[in-house]
Amino acid sequence: MGRNPRRDLLAGLTVAIVALPLALGFGVSSGLGAEAGLATAVVAGALAALFGGSNLQVSGPTGAMTVVLVPIVAQYGPGGVLTVGMMAGVLLIALALLRAGQYMRYVPAPVVEGFTLGIACVIGLQQVPAALGVAEPEGEKVLLVAWRAVEEFVKAPNWTAVALATGVAAVMLLGARLRPAIPFSVVAVIAATLAAQLLGLDGAVPIGDLPSGLPAPSLDFLDMSALGSLLAPAVAVAALAALESLLSATVADGMTVGQRHDPDRELFGQGIANLAAPLFGGVPATAAIARTAVNVRTGACSRLAALTHAAVLAVIVFAAAPLVSKIPLAALAGVLLATAIRMVEVGSLRAMARATRSDAVVLCLTAAATLVLDLVYAVIISLVVAGALALRAVARQARMDQVDFRPDLPGEHSDEEHELLAEHIVAYRIDGPLFFAGAHRFLLELSEVADVRVVILRMSRITTMDATGALVLKDAVEKLNRRGITVLASGIRPGQRRALDAVGALDLLRPDGRDYATTPEAIAAARARLQHAGLVPVRPAAASTVPAPAADPDAGADAGAVGSASAVAVESEEAPR
């Protein structure tokens, strides 16, 4: 099963100890109870370890998923959550079969960082009622619920709950700095439970009775008539499960040498886990970054560690349920408060905010949307904004520079030709992408060309051209033609040719029935047109202020074609055909 079973067993035991209070806490926070969190950790943890795409991943209930589940519980009840979990499992399996796991790499880092920051804030706010020892107020918006909890606390303060929550959180945070190898979450929870029992603290409300074992699998919760209304929440849960699980697997890969996950198999494993967990009363699950990190750091080598983690939690469910039921809710709130604080990587946030203005905007927008809206809307909005900013940055890379024809370079033109070109012909080299995001800027620049009879557009350095870019080029050529300027084209690549031909622009760029392969061919054709029309330079050309480009590989190509009185030539960097 593994290269070092002893290390895997020890790692699994350690992860189980860390996962126990988290499973209990997230189960309570989801609204389905601590037993739901334990069932999820056992069933989903085992199945995801067996069928998933990472050898080191540990799955179970997570804070991010809890954030999504709370409004679903409020609107559809526990049965709705279990149905959503099964539907999400089916969707995850479908994503795996469609091989969608590879697209995780396209999620920008600021989106991930902002997403994590927003989740941490939501998890922290969710713990406010339990940490203050008040009944959880009604409401779906976490900010409003937290505020109402504070109002209730002011009316009837429960300092016992506050002391337990802050004490557990402080022990976890300080202990992690002093002795990172010790699972201080368990130590703090045991201490808080003993204090509540021995001192008879009235304000320490316990979890309550837990079943001694997993319930028998059942589909009693399934309501076929509600499937349509639950589809949107199921999509949200599946999207979050895919995002968090693949992100966790990527983090695990980065912490090890020689371990690489299979993203599509990971989606399949998470789908199987979420399909089965609701049968036992478990909430939807994902891979857990914190538990996976503990697994890696304690020396796990194979899936045996994650299976051991699930087995240990199963033993606790069967053997220690009466003891676990006495844990104060405020202590679990302290565990989750500390977890939320530790989720925030200040250094990463600072670096991301300083990288570029766009990264800072995306990070802040994602965090704010996660806090105010739900997680899926937050990710969608941030991805759209990040994509728009990236397109703007790419579009700005497109340039159109006037080219200076230098007669002093071998293979170039004589002084007389240079004067003729400078008087009547202007050449432009287009660099970068010509597509919908920046094409209209190009149209404005090209359409404002003045006092010329020939314009030369060098297109071979266009990296990409879409239909919008081709249409914009067509509009620019038509405007120039209406002003008496003929447009020639050279160096049109096959991909560009298809786009130009599709919108009818190609015919405008080859008035002689063909376009030109090289710049010298286009220049010669333009020259012939001007000479045929009896146009000669009125005055010597002024020196160009545009830096001269490097020697053109087309310089030695043969000239060709005779054209009309006014011409625009487009240069190619390709070899003559």
Coordinates of C-alpha atoms in Angstrom, one line a residue:
M1 CA 0.0 0.0 0.0
G2 CA 2.9 2.4 0.7
R3 CA 6.6 2.6 0.8
N4 CA 6.6 3.1 4.6
P5 CA 3.4 1.8 6.3
R6 CA 4.6 2.9 9.7
R7 CA 5.0 6.5 8.7
D8 CA 1.6 6.4 7.0
L9 CA -0.1 5.0 10.0
L10 CA 1.4 7.6 12.3
A11 CA 0.5 10.4 9.9
G12 CA -3.1 9.1 9.6
L13 CA -3.4 9.1 13.4
T14 CA -2.1 12.6 13.7
V15 CA -4.4 13.9 11.0
A16 CA -7.4 12.2 12.7
I17 CA -6.6 14.0 16.0
V18 CA -6.4 17.3 14.2
A19 CA -9.5 16.5 12.1
L20 CA -11.8 15.5 15.0
P21 CA -12.6 19.0 16.4
L22 CA -12.8 20.4 12.9
A23 CA -15.2 17.7 11.8
L24 CA -17.4 18.3 14.8
G25 CA -17.2 22.1 14.4
F26 CA -18.0 22.2 10.7
G27 CA -20.9 19.7 11.3
V28 CA -22.4 22.0 13.9
S29 CA -21.8 25.1 11.7
S30 CA -23.5 23.6 8.7
G31 CA -26.7 23.2 10.7
L32 CA -26.9 19.4 10.5
G33 CA -25.1 18.7 13.7
A34 CA -21.8 17.2 14.9
E35 CA -22.8 13.7 13.8
A36 CA -23.0 14.9 10.2
G37 CA -19.5 16.2 10.3
L38 CA -18.2 12.9 11.7
A39 CA -20.1 10.9 9.1
T40 CA -18.6 13.0 6.4
A41 CA -15.1 12.7 7.7
V42 CA -15.4 8.9 7.9
V43 CA -17.3 8.1 4.7
A44 CA -16.1 10.8 2.3
G45 CA -12.6 10.7 3.8
A46 CA -12.2 6.9 3.0
L47 CA -13.8 7.0 -0.4
A48 CA -11.9 10.0 -1.6
A49 CA -8.7 8.4 -0.5
L50 CA -9.4 5.2 -2.4
F51 CA -10.7 6.8 -5.6
G52 CA -9.1 10.2 -5.7
G53 CA -6.2 11.4 -7.8
S54 CA -3.8 12.3 -5.0
N55 CA -1.8 10.0 -2.8
L56 CA -1.7 12.5 0.0
Q57 CA -5.1 14.2 0.0
V58 CA -7.3 14.2 3.1
S59 CA -11.0 14.9 2.6
G60 CA -13.9 15.8 4.8
P61 CA -16.1 18.7 5.9
T62 CA -14.5 22.0 5.3
G63 CA -15.1 25.6 6.2
A64 CA -15.6 26.7 2.7
M65 CA -18.3 24.1 2.1
T66 CA -19.9 25.1 5.3
V67 CA -20.2 28.6 4.1
V68 CA -22.2 27.4 1.1
L69 CA -24.3 24.9 3.1
V70 CA -25.7 27.3 5.7
P71 CA -28.1 29.2 3.3
I72 CA -29.1 25.8 1.7
V73 CA -30.0 24.4 5.1
A74 CA -32.0 27.6 5.9
Q75 CA -34.0 27.4 2.7
Y76 CA -34.4 23.6 2.0
G77 CA -33.7 22.0 5.4
P78 CA -31.4 19.0 6.2
G79 CA -33.0 16.8 3.5
G80 CA -32.3 19.4 0.9
V81 CA -28.6 19.5 1.9
L82 CA -28.3 15.7 1.6
T83 CA -29.9 15.8 -1.8
V84 CA -27.7 18.6 -3.0
G85 CA -24.7 16.6 -1.9
M86 CA -25.7 13.6 -4.0
M87 CA -26.4 15.8 -7.0
A88 CA -23.1 17.5 -6.6
G89 CA -21.4 14.1 -6.6
V90 CA -23.0 13.2 -9.9
L91 CA -21.9 16.6 -11.4
L92 CA -18.3 16.0 -10.2
I93 CA -18.2 12.6 -11.8
A94 CA -19.5 14.2 -15.0
L95 CA -16.7 16.8 -14.8
A96 CA -14.2 14.0 -14.4
L97 CA -15.5 12.2 -17.4
L98 CA -15.3 15.4 -19.4
R99 CA -11.7 15.8 -18.3
A100 CA -12.4 19.2 -16.8
G101 CA -9.7 19.0 -14.1
Q102 CA -7.0 20.5 -16.3
Y103 CA -8.7 23.8 -16.4
M104 CA -8.0 24.5 -12.7
R105 CA -4.6 25.8 -13.8
Y106 CA -6.3 28.8 -15.4
V107 CA -7.7 30.2 -12.1
P108 CA -5.5 33.2 -11.3
A109 CA -3.6 33.4 -8.0
P110 CA -5.4 36.6 -6.9
V111 CA -8.7 34.9 -7.2
V112 CA -7.5 32.0 -5.0
E113 CA -6.0 34.3 -2.4
G114 CA -9.1 36.5 -2.3
F115 CA -11.3 33.5 -2.1
T116 CA -9.3 32.1 0.8
L117 CA -9.4 35.5 2.6
G118 CA -13.2 35.8 2.1
I119 CA -13.8 32.2 3.4
A120 CA -11.7 32.9 6.5
C121 CA -13.8 36.0 7.3
V122 CA -17.0 34.1 6.8
I123 CA -15.9 31.2 9.0
G124 CA -14.9 33.6 11.7
L125 CA -18.2 35.4 11.6
Q126 CA -20.1 32.1 11.6
Q127 CA -18.6 31.3 15.0
V128 CA -19.7 34.5 16.7
P129 CA -23.0 33.2 18.1
A130 CA -21.4 30.1 19.7
A131 CA -18.4 32.0 20.9
L132 CA -20.7 34.5 22.6
G133 CA -22.9 31.7 24.0
V134 CA -26.1 32.9 22.4
A135 CA -28.7 31.0 20.3
E136 CA -27.9 31.5 16.6
P137 CA -30.2 34.2 15.2
E138 CA -32.2 33.6 12.1
G139 CA -30.8 34.9 8.8
E140 CA -28.8 33.9 5.8
K141 CA -26.3 36.8 5.6
V142 CA -23.4 36.0 7.9
L143 CA -22.7 39.7 8.7
L144 CA -26.3 40.2 9.8
V145 CA -26.4 37.0 11.9
A146 CA -23.1 38.0 13.6
W147 CA -24.4 41.5 14.4
R148 CA -27.7 40.1 15.8
A149 CA -25.6 37.7 18.0
V150 CA -23.7 40.6 19.4
E151 CA -26.9 42.4 20.2
E152 CA -28.2 39.3 22.1
F153 CA -24.9 39.1 24.0
V154 CA -25.1 42.7 25.1
K155 CA -28.6 42.0 26.5
A156 CA -27.5 38.8 28.4
P157 CA -23.7 38.4 28.4
N158 CA -22.3 34.9 28.7
W159 CA -18.7 35.4 29.7
T160 CA -18.1 31.7 30.2
A161 CA -18.6 31.0 26.5
V162 CA -16.4 33.9 25.6
A163 CA -13.6 32.7 27.9
L164 CA -13.7 29.1 26.5
A165 CA -13.7 30.3 22.9
T166 CA -10.9 32.8 23.3
G167 CA -8.9 30.4 25.5
V168 CA -9.1 27.6 22.9
A169 CA -8.2 29.9 20.1
A170 CA -5.3 31.5 22.0
V171 CA -3.9 28.0 22.9
M172 CA -4.0 26.9 19.3
L173 CA -2.4 30.0 17.9
L174 CA 0.3 30.4 20.5
G175 CA 1.0 26.6 20.6
A176 CA 1.4 26.4 16.8
R177 CA 4.2 29.0 17.1
L178 CA 6.0 27.3 20.0
R179 CA 5.5 23.6 19.2
P180 CA 4.0 23.1 15.7
A181 CA 4.2 19.3 16.0
I182 CA 1.7 19.1 18.9
P183 CA -2.0 19.1 18.0
F184 CA -3.0 21.9 20.3
S185 CA -6.6 21.9 19.0
V186 CA -7.2 18.6 20.8
V187 CA -5.3 19.7 23.8
A188 CA -7.3 22.9 24.1
V189 CA -10.7 21.2 23.5
I190 CA -9.9 18.5 26.2
A191 CA -8.9 21.2 28.6
A192 CA -12.0 23.3 27.9
T193 CA -14.2 20.2 28.3
L194 CA -12.6 19.2 31.6
A195 CA -13.0 22.7 32.9
A196 CA -16.6 22.9 32.0
Q197 CA -17.4 19.5 33.6
L198 CA -15.3 19.9 36.8
L199 CA -16.2 23.5 37.5
G200 CA -19.9 23.0 36.5
L201 CA -19.9 26.0 34.2
D202 CA -23.5 26.7 33.3
G203 CA -22.6 28.8 30.3
A204 CA -20.8 26.0 28.6
V205 CA -23.4 24.4 26.4
P206 CA -22.3 20.9 25.2
I207 CA -22.6 19.4 21.8
G208 CA -25.3 17.0 23.0
D209 CA -25.9 13.3 22.4
L210 CA -24.2 11.6 19.5
P211 CA -25.1 8.3 17.9
S212 CA -22.7 5.4 18.8
G213 CA -21.9 4.6 15.2
L214 CA -22.8 5.5 11.7
P215 CA -26.5 5.3 10.7
A216 CA -27.6 2.7 8.1
P217 CA -27.5 4.0 4.5
S218 CA -30.8 5.5 3.5
L219 CA -32.5 7.5 0.7
D220 CA -35.4 8.6 2.8
F221 CA -34.3 12.2 2.5
L222 CA -34.6 12.2 -1.3
D223 CA -37.5 14.2 -2.8
M224 CA -37.6 13.8 -6.6
S225 CA -40.0 16.7 -7.0
A226 CA -37.4 19.1 -5.5
L227 CA -34.5 18.1 -7.8
G228 CA -35.2 21.0 -10.2
S229 CA -35.1 23.7 -7.5
L230 CA -31.9 22.2 -6.0
L231 CA -30.0 22.1 -9.2
A232 CA -28.5 25.6 -8.8
P233 CA -27.3 24.9 -5.2
A234 CA -25.9 21.5 -6.4
V235 CA -23.9 23.3 -9.2
A236 CA -22.5 25.7 -6.6
V237 CA -21.5 22.8 -4.3
A238 CA -19.9 20.9 -7.1
A239 CA -18.0 23.9 -8.3
L240 CA -16.7 24.6 -4.8
A241 CA -15.7 21.0 -4.3
A242 CA -13.8 20.9 -7.6
L243 CA -12.1 24.2 -6.9
E244 CA -11.0 23.5 -3.4
S245 CA -10.0 19.8 -4.0
L246 CA -7.8 20.6 -7.0
L247 CA -6.3 23.5 -5.2
S248 CA -5.5 21.3 -2.2
A249 CA -4.0 18.7 -4.4
T250 CA -1.8 21.3 -6.1
V251 CA -0.6 22.5 -2.7
A252 CA 0.2 18.9 -1.7
D253 CA 2.2 18.5 -4.9
G254 CA 4.2 21.6 -4.1
M255 CA 5.1 20.3 -0.6
T256 CA 6.6 17.1 -1.8
V257 CA 9.1 15.8 -4.3
G258 CA 7.9 13.3 -7.0
Q259 CA 4.2 13.4 -6.1
R260 CA 1.8 14.6 -8.8
H261 CA -2.0 14.3 -8.7
D262 CA -4.3 13.4 -11.5
P263 CA -6.9 16.2 -11.6
D264 CA -9.6 14.2 -13.4
R265 CA -9.3 11.2 -11.1
E266 CA -9.4 13.6 -8.2
L267 CA -12.7 15.0 -9.4
F268 CA -14.0 11.4 -9.8
G269 CA -13.0 10.5 -6.3
Q270 CA -14.7 13.6 -4.8
G271 CA -17.8 12.7 -6.9
I272 CA -17.9 9.2 -5.4
A273 CA -17.4 10.6 -1.9
N274 CA -20.2 13.1 -2.2
L275 CA -22.5 10.6 -3.8
A276 CA -22.1 8.2 -0.8
A277 CA -21.7 10.6 2.2
P278 CA -25.4 11.8 2.2
L279 CA -26.5 8.2 2.4
F280 CA -25.1 8.1 6.0
G281 CA -26.3 11.6 6.9
G282 CA -23.0 13.4 5.9
V283 CA -22.7 16.8 4.4
P284 CA -21.0 17.5 1.1
A285 CA -17.2 17.2 1.4
T286 CA -14.1 18.5 -0.3
A287 CA -10.4 17.9 0.1
A288 CA -9.1 19.9 3.1
I289 CA -6.0 22.0 2.6
A290 CA -5.1 22.2 6.3
R291 CA -5.5 18.4 7.0
T292 CA -3.7 17.6 3.8
A293 CA -0.8 19.8 4.9
V294 CA -0.6 18.1 8.2
N295 CA -0.6 14.7 6.5
V296 CA 2.3 15.7 4.3
R297 CA 4.3 17.3 7.1
T298 CA 4.0 14.2 9.3
G299 CA 5.6 12.0 6.6
A300 CA 2.7 10.4 4.7
C301 CA 3.8 8.5 1.7
S302 CA 0.6 6.9 0.3
R303 CA -3.2 6.7 0.5
L304 CA -2.9 4.6 3.7
A305 CA -2.5 7.7 5.8
A306 CA -5.8 9.2 4.7
L307 CA -7.5 5.8 5.1
T308 CA -6.1 5.6 8.6
H309 CA -7.4 9.0 9.4
A310 CA -10.9 7.9 8.4
A311 CA -10.6 4.6 10.4
V312 CA -9.5 6.4 13.6
L313 CA -12.4 8.8 13.3
A314 CA -14.7 5.8 12.8
V315 CA -13.4 4.2 16.0
I316 CA -14.0 7.4 17.9
V317 CA -17.6 7.5 16.6
F318 CA -18.2 4.0 17.8
A319 CA -16.3 4.0 21.1
A320 CA -16.1 7.6 22.4
A321 CA -19.4 9.2 21.4
P322 CA -20.5 9.8 25.0
L323 CA -17.3 11.6 25.8
V324 CA -17.3 13.7 22.6
S325 CA -20.9 14.8 23.3
K326 CA -19.7 16.7 26.4
I327 CA -17.4 19.1 24.4
P328 CA -18.7 22.7 24.8
L329 CA -19.9 24.4 21.6
A330 CA -17.9 27.4 22.5
A331 CA -14.7 25.3 22.5
L332 CA -15.4 24.2 19.0
A333 CA -16.1 27.8 18.0
G334 CA -12.6 28.7 19.4
V335 CA -11.1 25.9 17.2
L336 CA -12.8 27.3 14.1
L337 CA -11.8 30.9 15.0
A338 CA -8.2 29.9 15.2
T339 CA -8.5 27.9 11.9
A340 CA -9.9 31.0 10.2
I341 CA -7.1 33.2 11.4
R342 CA -4.5 30.7 10.3
M343 CA -6.0 30.5 6.8
V344 CA -4.9 34.1 6.2
E345 CA -1.4 34.3 4.8
V346 CA -0.5 37.9 5.3
G347 CA 2.7 37.6 3.4
S348 CA 1.0 36.2 0.3
L349 CA -1.8 38.8 0.5
R350 CA 0.8 41.6 0.7
A351 CA 2.8 40.3 -2.2
M352 CA -0.3 39.8 -4.3
A353 CA -1.6 43.3 -3.6
R354 CA 1.8 44.9 -4.5
A355 CA 2.3 42.9 -7.7
T356 CA 0.0 44.9 -10.0
R357 CA -3.0 47.1 -9.6
S358 CA -5.1 44.6 -11.4
D359 CA -4.1 41.8 -9.0
A360 CA -4.9 44.0 -6.1
V361 CA -8.4 44.8 -7.5
V362 CA -9.2 41.1 -8.2
L363 CA -8.0 40.0 -4.8
C364 CA -10.1 42.6 -2.9
L365 CA -13.1 42.1 -5.2
T366 CA -13.0 38.3 -4.6
A367 CA -12.7 38.7 -0.9
A368 CA -15.5 41.2 -0.7
A369 CA -17.8 39.2 -3.0
T370 CA -17.2 36.1 -0.9
L371 CA -18.2 37.9 2.2
V372 CA -21.2 39.7 0.9
L373 CA -22.5 37.2 -1.7
D374 CA -22.0 33.4 -1.9
L375 CA -18.8 31.7 -2.9
V376 CA -19.7 30.6 -6.4
Y377 CA -20.9 34.1 -7.4
A378 CA -17.8 35.5 -5.9
V379 CA -15.6 33.2 -8.0
I380 CA -17.6 33.8 -11.2
I381 CA -17.5 37.6 -10.8
S382 CA -13.7 37.6 -9.9
L383 CA -12.9 35.3 -12.9
V384 CA -14.8 37.6 -15.3
V385 CA -13.1 40.7 -13.9
A386 CA -9.7 39.0 -14.0
G387 CA -10.3 37.9 -17.5
A388 CA -11.3 41.4 -18.6
L389 CA -8.2 42.9 -17.0
A390 CA -6.0 40.3 -18.6
L391 CA -7.6 40.9 -22.1
R392 CA -7.0 44.7 -21.6
A393 CA -3.3 44.0 -20.8
V394 CA -2.9 41.8 -23.8
A395 CA -4.7 44.2 -26.1
R396 CA -2.3 47.0 -25.0
Q397 CA 0.6 45.0 -26.3
A398 CA -0.6 45.5 -29.9
R399 CA 1.4 48.3 -31.6
M400 CA 1.4 50.0 -34.9
D401 CA 4.7 51.7 -35.6
Q402 CA 5.6 53.8 -38.7
V403 CA 8.6 52.3 -40.4
D404 CA 11.6 54.3 -41.7
F405 CA 13.0 53.0 -45.0
R406 CA 16.8 53.5 -44.8
P407 CA 18.7 53.7 -48.1
D408 CA 22.0 53.2 -46.4
L409 CA 21.2 49.5 -45.6
P410 CA 22.3 46.9 -48.2
G411 CA 19.4 45.8 -50.4
E412 CA 17.3 48.8 -49.6
H413 CA 16.3 51.7 -51.9
S414 CA 18.3 54.6 -53.5
D415 CA 18.0 58.1 -52.3
E416 CA 15.6 58.9 -55.1
E417 CA 13.4 56.0 -54.1
H418 CA 13.6 56.9 -50.4
E419 CA 12.4 60.4 -51.3
L420 CA 9.6 59.0 -53.3
L421 CA 8.6 56.6 -50.5
A422 CA 8.8 59.3 -47.9
E423 CA 6.7 61.7 -49.9
H424 CA 3.9 59.4 -50.9
I425 CA 4.1 56.1 -49.0
V426 CA 3.9 55.4 -45.2
A427 CA 4.6 52.0 -43.9
Y428 CA 3.3 50.6 -40.6
R429 CA 4.3 47.4 -38.8
I430 CA 1.6 45.9 -36.7
D431 CA 3.0 43.9 -33.7
G432 CA 1.0 41.8 -31.3
P433 CA -2.7 40.6 -31.2
L434 CA -5.4 42.2 -33.4
F435 CA -8.6 40.9 -31.7
F436 CA -11.8 42.2 -30.1
A437 CA -10.2 43.7 -27.0
G438 CA -8.0 46.2 -28.8
A439 CA -8.8 46.3 -32.4
H440 CA -10.8 49.5 -32.4
R441 CA -7.8 51.5 -31.1
F442 CA -6.0 50.2 -34.2
L443 CA -8.9 51.4 -36.4
L444 CA -8.7 54.9 -35.0
E445 CA -4.9 55.1 -35.5
L446 CA -5.0 53.8 -39.1
S447 CA -8.0 55.8 -40.2
E448 CA -6.3 59.1 -39.1
V449 CA -3.4 58.6 -41.6
A450 CA -3.0 62.0 -43.5
D451 CA -1.1 63.4 -46.4
V452 CA -0.2 60.1 -48.0
R453 CA -1.1 58.2 -51.1
V454 CA 0.4 54.9 -50.1
V455 CA 0.3 53.2 -46.7
I456 CA 2.2 50.0 -46.1
L457 CA 0.9 47.7 -43.3
R458 CA 3.3 45.0 -42.2
M459 CA 1.1 42.1 -40.9
S460 CA 3.5 39.2 -40.4
R461 CA 4.1 40.1 -36.8
I462 CA 0.4 39.9 -35.9
T463 CA 0.3 37.1 -33.3
T464 CA -3.5 36.5 -33.5
M465 CA -6.5 37.9 -35.4
D466 CA -10.1 37.1 -34.7
A467 CA -13.2 38.1 -36.7
T468 CA -13.5 41.5 -34.9
G469 CA -9.9 42.3 -35.8
A470 CA -10.5 41.3 -39.4
L471 CA -13.7 43.5 -39.5
V472 CA -11.9 46.4 -38.0
L473 CA -9.1 46.1 -40.6
K474 CA -11.7 45.9 -43.3
D475 CA -13.4 49.1 -42.1
A476 CA -10.0 50.9 -41.9
V477 CA -9.1 49.9 -45.5
E478 CA -12.5 51.0 -46.8
K479 CA -12.1 54.4 -45.1
L480 CA -8.7 54.8 -46.6
N481 CA -10.0 53.8 -50.0
R482 CA -12.8 56.4 -49.8
R483 CA -10.0 59.0 -49.3
G484 CA -8.3 57.8 -52.5
I485 CA -5.7 55.6 -50.8
T486 CA -5.3 52.1 -52.1
V487 CA -4.4 49.3 -49.7
L488 CA -2.1 46.5 -50.5
A489 CA -1.2 43.5 -48.2
S490 CA 1.8 41.3 -47.9
G491 CA 2.8 38.5 -45.5
I492 CA -0.7 37.4 -44.6
R493 CA -0.4 34.2 -42.7
P494 CA -2.8 31.3 -43.2
G495 CA -4.7 31.9 -40.0
Q496 CA -5.1 35.6 -40.8
R497 CA -6.1 34.8 -44.4
R498 CA -9.0 32.7 -43.2
A499 CA -10.3 35.4 -40.9
L500 CA -9.9 38.2 -43.5
D501 CA -11.5 36.1 -46.3
A502 CA -14.5 35.3 -44.1
V503 CA -15.4 39.0 -43.5
G504 CA -14.6 40.0 -47.1
A505 CA -11.5 42.0 -46.3
L506 CA -9.0 40.0 -48.3
D507 CA -10.2 41.3 -51.7
L508 CA -9.7 44.9 -50.5
L509 CA -6.1 44.1 -49.6
R510 CA -5.2 42.7 -53.1
P511 CA -6.5 45.1 -55.7
D512 CA -4.4 43.3 -58.4
G513 CA -5.8 40.0 -57.6
R514 CA -3.0 38.9 -55.3
D515 CA -1.4 40.1 -52.1
Y516 CA 2.4 40.5 -51.7
A517 CA 4.7 38.1 -49.9
T518 CA 7.3 40.7 -48.9
T519 CA 7.8 44.3 -48.1
P520 CA 10.0 45.1 -51.1
E521 CA 7.3 43.6 -53.4
A522 CA 4.7 45.8 -51.9
I523 CA 6.9 48.8 -52.1
A524 CA 7.8 48.2 -55.8
A525 CA 4.1 47.8 -56.6
A526 CA 3.2 51.0 -54.8
R527 CA 6.1 52.8 -56.6
A528 CA 4.9 51.6 -59.9
R529 CA 1.4 52.8 -59.2
L530 CA 2.6 56.3 -58.3
Q531 CA 4.9 56.5 -61.3
H532 CA 2.1 55.3 -63.6
A533 CA -0.1 58.1 -62.3
G534 CA 2.6 60.6 -62.8
L535 CA 3.0 61.4 -59.1
V536 CA 6.5 62.6 -58.2
P537 CA 7.9 64.0 -54.9
V538 CA 7.3 67.7 -54.4
R539 CA 10.0 68.1 -51.7
P540 CA 12.7 65.9 -50.1
A541 CA 11.5 63.7 -47.3
A542 CA 12.2 64.8 -43.8
A543 CA 14.1 62.4 -41.6
S544 CA 11.9 60.0 -39.8
T545 CA 11.7 60.3 -36.1
V546 CA 10.7 56.6 -35.7
P547 CA 13.6 54.3 -34.7
A548 CA 14.6 52.2 -37.7
P549 CA 13.9 48.5 -37.3
A550 CA 16.5 45.8 -37.7
A551 CA 17.4 44.7 -41.3
D552 CA 14.3 43.1 -42.8
P553 CA 14.7 39.5 -43.9
D554 CA 12.6 40.4 -46.9
A555 CA 15.0 43.0 -48.1
G556 CA 16.5 40.9 -50.9
A557 CA 13.2 39.7 -52.3
D558 CA 12.2 40.5 -55.9
A559 CA 9.9 43.3 -56.6
G560 CA 6.7 42.7 -58.5
A561 CA 3.2 43.9 -59.6
V562 CA 2.1 47.2 -60.9
G563 CA -0.9 48.9 -59.2
S564 CA -3.1 52.0 -59.1
A565 CA -2.4 55.6 -58.1
S566 CA -2.6 55.4 -54.4
A567 CA -1.6 52.3 -52.4
V568 CA -1.3 50.9 -48.9
A569 CA 1.3 48.1 -48.6
V570 CA 1.5 45.5 -45.9
E571 CA 4.8 43.9 -45.2
S572 CA 5.6 40.3 -44.4
E573 CA 8.5 38.8 -42.4
E574 CA 7.9 35.5 -44.1
A575 CA 10.0 34.0 -46.9
P576 CA 8.8 34.8 -50.4
R577 CA 6.3 32.2 -51.6

